[in-house]
Each structure stands twice: as C-alpha cells, then as structure tokens.
Amino acid sequence: QVQLQESGPGLVKPSETLSLTCGVSGYSISSGYYWGWIRQPPGKGVEWIGSIDRSGSTYYSPSLKSRVIISVDTSENQFSLKVNSVTAADTAMYYCVRSPHCTGGRCYNGGLYSEYWGQGTLVTVSS
Amino acid sequence: QSALTQAASVSGSPGQSITISCTGTSSDVGAYNSVSWYQQHPGKAPKLMIYYVSKRPSGVSNRFSGSKSGNTASLTISGLQAEDEADYYCSSYTSSSTLVFGGGTKLTVL
C-alpha cells in the first residue's frame, strides 16, 4: 500500500525558506508517476504547488513558480519542497501526493490527478 | 491560471440527490477528460472520489458519479447520507501541464 509522509519544521520565520520532505513507502519513486505538493491555508481551499517525476522534470503553479523548488531523491525514495521568501500568506497545511500521468495510451506532463495523499503537515510563518 | 468555479455551499436531505458543478475554461475542463473530485472531512486530508471525469477508485461508493459537458463538470451524490457532509473540491489538468482546483463546495446534509 502506497503511503506518503510529510516532515519538516512547523514554524518558519518571515523571509526565510520553508523546507519539507515527503517520504514514500510501498512504491519506488524511480518506477514512475509524478510526485507533487498541494497546500491549504487554514479555513481555505486547496492549491496545487507543483510536481516532479523520477528524472527530476518539474512543473509549477504559475503563481508560485518564482519561489518554489521541488526536488527528488530516488535513492532515499523521497522528494522535497522549498519555498523561498515566505510570508504569512504561506501559512498552510502542506500535503504531498502521487499523481498518475498516463491515460488512453498517452502520457501528460505534470500529472493528471492526486491519487494518494499524505496526512499533511502544518507550517506556520511567524516571527 | 484561475481557480475553477464552484458554488460555496449546497445542501440536501438524507436520501436526496445533489449535484455540485465545477466550471472552467477551454484550457482546462473543456480540453481534457481529466477532471477529478475530492472529499474532505474536517481535519482530514482530501480523498479522491472521482477521476477522469467519471471513474471511481476502488472502495468509493457508487452513489458518487461524475460527468462533464463542455467547460463544466459535475459531481452527483445520490441517496445522500449524513457521512457525505464534507467539503468537495474539483480539479482539472490544464494546457500548461499544471493542475488547478476549484474553490470548494461545502455540502450540508440537513
């Protein structure tokens, strides 16, 4: 059974870098799929941040692209998220997900939907 | 990219059917058969309920069904039950190789 688990600091100071890691069990990242991050500010809706494949190809939300880096470590079977220059608006529950990307004999960059979700980790930006 | 448009709230009585709509554009919902729907109970992670417009993952009740017409997708829940009370989000693949979510619909079971 595929399981994802987010980890990282729960408190980050404004202007600093938010760093999270998602550990994957029950499936090898090097076998395929896209692996992504989604966030949800308290009391608000969900927002797709971006995704990465096993080769390191990345796709980002246009609104976050300038501040986000997603990387993958297939040897550790994990992938990571960094968000630079954070503000209070980056306070949110952060989820990591696995995304299928092939259907009907065709594959699509970035991933088509979020199949498995981690339990989420709350990151608060505050001094 | 703009978020997909969903009604903020919908309600229904037990046993009834409700439909939640999700409106996008010709660059997302209208362009791809990759609309998905997620159910989120308070304090929990979202759960995939529908993918590829109308497919149900194993274990999801057949009371949940999805459809699409043009730039609008819909989630229908039949035989409404108290446990269906939750927030529901739609999502679509986009022509920019990204995913976009709707703002979410709060379902209240009266």
Short mmCIF file of C-alpha atoms in Angstrom, two decimals:
data_model
loop_
_atom_site.label_atom_id
_atom_site.label_comp_id
_atom_site.label_asym_id
_atom_site.label_seq_id
_atom_site.Cartn_x
_atom_site.Cartn_y
_atom_site.Cartn_z
CA GLN A 1 0.00 0.00 0.00
CA VAL A 2 1.36 3.38 -1.02
CA GLN A 3 1.91 5.76 1.86
CA LEU A 4 3.28 9.29 1.92
CA GLN A 5 4.52 11.14 4.97
CA GLU A 6 5.44 14.81 5.15
CA SER A 7 8.12 16.05 7.53
CA GLY A 8 9.78 19.35 8.32
CA PRO A 9 9.70 22.38 10.62
CA GLY A 10 6.28 23.53 11.73
CA LEU A 11 7.39 27.13 12.21
CA VAL A 12 9.30 29.30 9.75
CA LYS A 13 10.24 32.96 10.10
CA PRO A 14 9.13 35.52 7.50
CA SER A 15 11.56 35.97 4.60
CA GLU A 16 13.18 32.60 5.30
CA THR A 17 12.88 29.32 3.36
CA LEU A 18 10.23 26.69 4.04
CA SER A 19 11.61 23.18 3.55
CA LEU A 20 9.59 19.97 3.61
CA THR A 21 10.29 16.36 2.69
CA CYS A 22 7.88 13.62 1.68
CA GLY A 23 8.90 10.05 2.41
CA VAL A 24 7.27 7.41 0.24
CA SER A 25 6.68 3.79 1.25
CA GLY A 26 5.03 0.95 -0.61
CA TYR A 27 6.22 2.18 -4.02
CA SER A 28 9.51 3.15 -5.57
CA ILE A 29 9.60 6.72 -6.90
CA SER A 30 12.03 5.53 -9.59
CA SER A 31 9.26 3.31 -11.02
CA GLY A 32 7.17 6.21 -12.28
CA TYR A 33 4.30 8.63 -11.61
CA TYR A 34 4.53 12.29 -10.74
CA TRP A 35 5.04 13.37 -7.13
CA GLY A 36 3.60 16.66 -6.04
CA TRP A 37 2.79 19.19 -3.36
CA ILE A 38 -0.56 20.78 -2.53
CA ARG A 39 -1.28 23.29 0.23
CA GLN A 40 -4.33 24.54 2.10
CA PRO A 41 -4.32 27.72 4.19
CA PRO A 42 -6.38 27.45 7.38
CA GLY A 43 -10.09 27.63 6.56
CA LYS A 44 -9.46 28.00 2.83
CA GLY A 45 -9.36 25.88 -0.30
CA VAL A 46 -6.60 23.72 -1.71
CA GLU A 47 -3.89 24.98 -4.06
CA TRP A 48 -1.64 22.92 -6.32
CA ILE A 49 2.01 23.90 -5.88
CA GLY A 50 3.85 21.69 -8.34
CA SER A 51 5.12 18.24 -9.19
CA ILE A 52 8.22 16.28 -10.22
CA ASP A 53 8.92 12.99 -11.96
CA ARG A 54 11.63 10.41 -11.35
CA SER A 55 14.03 12.10 -13.74
CA GLY A 56 13.65 15.45 -11.98
CA SER A 57 11.41 17.18 -14.52
CA THR A 58 9.36 19.77 -12.65
CA TYR A 59 6.12 21.64 -13.22
CA TYR A 60 5.00 24.53 -11.03
CA SER A 61 1.95 26.65 -10.43
CA PRO A 62 2.47 29.96 -12.27
CA SER A 63 1.62 31.90 -9.11
CA LEU A 64 4.38 30.21 -7.08
CA LYS A 65 6.94 29.35 -9.73
CA SER A 66 9.36 32.14 -8.83
CA ARG A 67 9.69 30.98 -5.20
CA VAL A 68 9.35 27.19 -5.35
CA ILE A 69 11.78 24.35 -5.95
CA ILE A 70 10.77 20.68 -5.92
CA SER A 71 13.49 18.03 -5.97
CA VAL A 72 13.62 14.24 -5.86
CA ASP A 73 15.98 11.77 -4.21
CA THR A 74 15.27 8.35 -5.66
CA SER A 75 17.95 6.70 -3.52
CA GLU A 76 16.08 7.76 -0.38
CA ASN A 77 12.66 7.33 -2.04
CA GLN A 78 11.64 10.84 -1.12
CA PHE A 79 11.00 14.23 -2.66
CA SER A 80 11.21 17.71 -1.25
CA LEU A 81 9.70 21.18 -1.40
CA LYS A 82 11.38 24.51 -0.83
CA VAL A 83 9.51 27.81 -0.79
CA ASN A 84 11.69 30.92 -0.61
CA SER A 85 10.96 34.31 0.93
CA VAL A 86 7.92 33.13 2.86
CA THR A 87 5.28 35.43 4.30
CA ALA A 88 2.25 34.86 6.49
CA ALA A 89 0.31 34.01 3.32
CA ASP A 90 2.37 30.82 3.06
CA THR A 91 0.96 29.54 6.35
CA ALA A 92 -0.89 26.37 5.39
CA MET A 93 -1.28 22.63 5.68
CA TYR A 94 1.09 21.13 3.14
CA TYR A 95 0.26 17.79 1.54
CA CYS A 96 2.41 15.58 -0.66
CA VAL A 97 0.68 13.47 -3.30
CA ARG A 98 1.23 10.86 -6.00
CA SER A 99 -0.19 11.71 -9.42
CA PRO A 100 -0.83 9.33 -12.32
CA HIS A 101 0.02 10.84 -15.69
CA CYS A 102 -0.90 8.32 -18.38
CA THR A 103 -4.32 7.52 -19.76
CA GLY A 104 -5.68 6.20 -23.02
CA GLY A 105 -2.23 5.35 -24.26
CA ARG A 106 -0.96 8.90 -23.81
CA CYS A 107 1.08 10.46 -21.04
CA TYR A 108 0.79 14.03 -19.81
CA ASN A 109 3.49 16.11 -18.15
CA GLY A 110 2.89 17.16 -14.58
CA GLY A 111 0.33 14.58 -13.51
CA LEU A 112 -3.43 14.30 -14.05
CA TYR A 113 -4.91 13.98 -10.56
CA SER A 114 -3.89 13.36 -6.96
CA GLU A 115 -4.34 9.70 -6.19
CA TYR A 116 -2.62 9.23 -2.83
CA TRP A 117 -2.22 11.96 -0.22
CA GLY A 118 -0.06 12.28 2.85
CA GLN A 119 -1.73 13.25 6.12
CA GLY A 120 -0.37 16.79 5.79
CA THR A 121 1.89 18.95 7.90
CA LEU A 122 1.01 22.42 9.18
CA VAL A 123 3.59 25.11 8.52
CA THR A 124 3.15 28.45 10.24
CA VAL A 125 5.08 31.52 9.10
CA SER A 126 5.62 33.80 12.06
CA SER A 127 8.41 35.63 13.82
CA GLN B 1 -4.39 30.25 -14.25
CA SER B 2 -7.63 30.97 -12.43
CA ALA B 3 -9.26 28.61 -9.99
CA LEU B 4 -12.19 26.57 -11.23
CA THR B 5 -15.58 27.94 -10.14
CA GLN B 6 -17.69 26.06 -7.61
CA ALA B 7 -20.68 27.13 -5.55
CA ALA B 8 -19.67 27.88 -1.97
CA SER B 9 -22.31 25.65 -0.46
CA VAL B 10 -25.03 23.13 -1.26
CA SER B 11 -27.42 21.22 0.96
CA GLY B 12 -29.77 18.29 0.80
CA SER B 13 -31.79 15.96 2.96
CA PRO B 14 -30.92 12.33 3.60
CA GLY B 15 -31.90 10.14 0.67
CA GLN B 16 -31.98 13.00 -1.80
CA SER B 17 -29.55 13.62 -4.67
CA ILE B 18 -27.40 16.71 -5.04
CA THR B 19 -25.15 17.95 -7.82
CA ILE B 20 -22.05 20.10 -7.44
CA SER B 21 -20.86 21.96 -10.54
CA CYS B 22 -17.33 22.96 -11.46
CA THR B 23 -16.80 25.47 -14.27
CA GLY B 24 -13.51 26.01 -16.00
CA THR B 25 -12.35 27.06 -19.44
CA SER B 26 -11.42 25.59 -22.79
CA SER B 27 -7.85 25.35 -21.50
CA ASP B 28 -8.64 23.03 -18.62
CA VAL B 29 -12.01 21.34 -18.01
CA GLY B 30 -13.09 21.70 -21.63
CA ALA B 31 -9.81 20.50 -23.04
CA TYR B 32 -9.11 17.31 -21.13
CA ASN B 33 -11.03 14.38 -19.70
CA SER B 34 -9.02 14.72 -16.52
CA VAL B 35 -11.43 16.22 -14.03
CA SER B 36 -11.19 14.79 -10.54
CA TRP B 37 -13.19 15.29 -7.36
CA TYR B 38 -12.06 15.16 -3.73
CA GLN B 39 -13.95 14.85 -0.46
CA GLN B 40 -12.51 16.46 2.67
CA HIS B 41 -13.84 16.00 6.17
CA PRO B 42 -12.73 18.46 8.87
CA GLY B 43 -9.17 17.88 10.00
CA LYS B 44 -8.55 15.23 7.35
CA ALA B 45 -6.64 15.12 4.09
CA PRO B 46 -8.70 15.26 0.90
CA LYS B 47 -9.75 11.88 -0.50
CA LEU B 48 -10.04 11.09 -4.21
CA MET B 49 -13.66 10.29 -5.11
CA ILE B 50 -13.76 10.61 -8.93
CA TYR B 51 -11.01 10.74 -11.57
CA TYR B 52 -11.02 11.02 -15.37
CA VAL B 53 -14.45 12.74 -15.14
CA SER B 54 -16.44 9.69 -14.12
CA LYS B 55 -14.23 6.87 -12.81
CA ARG B 56 -14.45 5.80 -9.19
CA PRO B 57 -11.44 4.50 -7.25
CA SER B 58 -11.83 1.14 -5.59
CA GLY B 59 -13.80 1.49 -2.37
CA VAL B 60 -15.72 4.64 -3.30
CA SER B 61 -19.47 4.21 -3.16
CA ASN B 62 -21.37 4.07 -6.45
CA ARG B 63 -23.60 6.79 -5.02
CA PHE B 64 -20.90 9.15 -6.27
CA SER B 65 -20.86 9.84 -10.01
CA GLY B 66 -19.24 12.39 -12.28
CA SER B 67 -19.91 13.90 -15.67
CA LYS B 68 -18.77 16.72 -17.94
CA SER B 69 -20.31 18.91 -20.59
CA GLY B 70 -18.18 21.49 -22.32
CA ASN B 71 -16.31 23.57 -19.75
CA THR B 72 -18.42 22.38 -16.81
CA ALA B 73 -18.00 19.21 -14.79
CA SER B 74 -20.44 17.87 -12.23
CA LEU B 75 -20.37 15.60 -9.20
CA THR B 76 -23.65 13.95 -8.24
CA ILE B 77 -24.23 12.27 -4.91
CA SER B 78 -27.34 10.12 -4.76
CA GLY B 79 -29.01 8.69 -1.69
CA LEU B 80 -27.45 11.39 0.47
CA GLN B 81 -26.14 10.19 3.83
CA ALA B 82 -25.02 12.07 6.91
CA GLU B 83 -21.43 10.90 6.35
CA ASP B 84 -21.40 12.70 2.98
CA GLU B 85 -21.33 16.06 4.77
CA ALA B 86 -17.92 17.47 3.85
CA ASP B 87 -16.11 19.88 1.58
CA TYR B 88 -15.78 18.87 -2.05
CA TYR B 89 -13.13 20.11 -4.47
CA CYS B 90 -12.86 19.64 -8.21
CA SER B 91 -9.58 19.68 -10.10
CA SER B 92 -8.55 19.67 -13.73
CA TYR B 93 -5.42 19.23 -15.77
CA THR B 94 -4.54 22.34 -17.77
CA SER B 95 -2.89 23.14 -21.08
CA SER B 96 0.09 24.48 -19.12
CA SER B 97 0.80 20.98 -17.73
CA THR B 98 -0.40 22.03 -14.30
CA LEU B 99 -3.36 21.17 -12.08
CA VAL B 100 -5.95 23.69 -10.98
CA PHE B 101 -8.51 23.28 -8.18
CA GLY B 102 -11.92 24.75 -7.59
CA GLY B 103 -12.61 26.90 -4.56
CA GLY B 104 -14.53 24.11 -2.85
CA THR B 105 -18.19 23.43 -2.03
CA LYS B 106 -19.42 22.77 1.49
CA LEU B 107 -22.10 20.08 1.49
CA THR B 108 -24.55 20.17 4.37
CA VAL B 109 -26.83 17.21 4.99
CA LEU B 110 -29.96 18.60 6.60
#
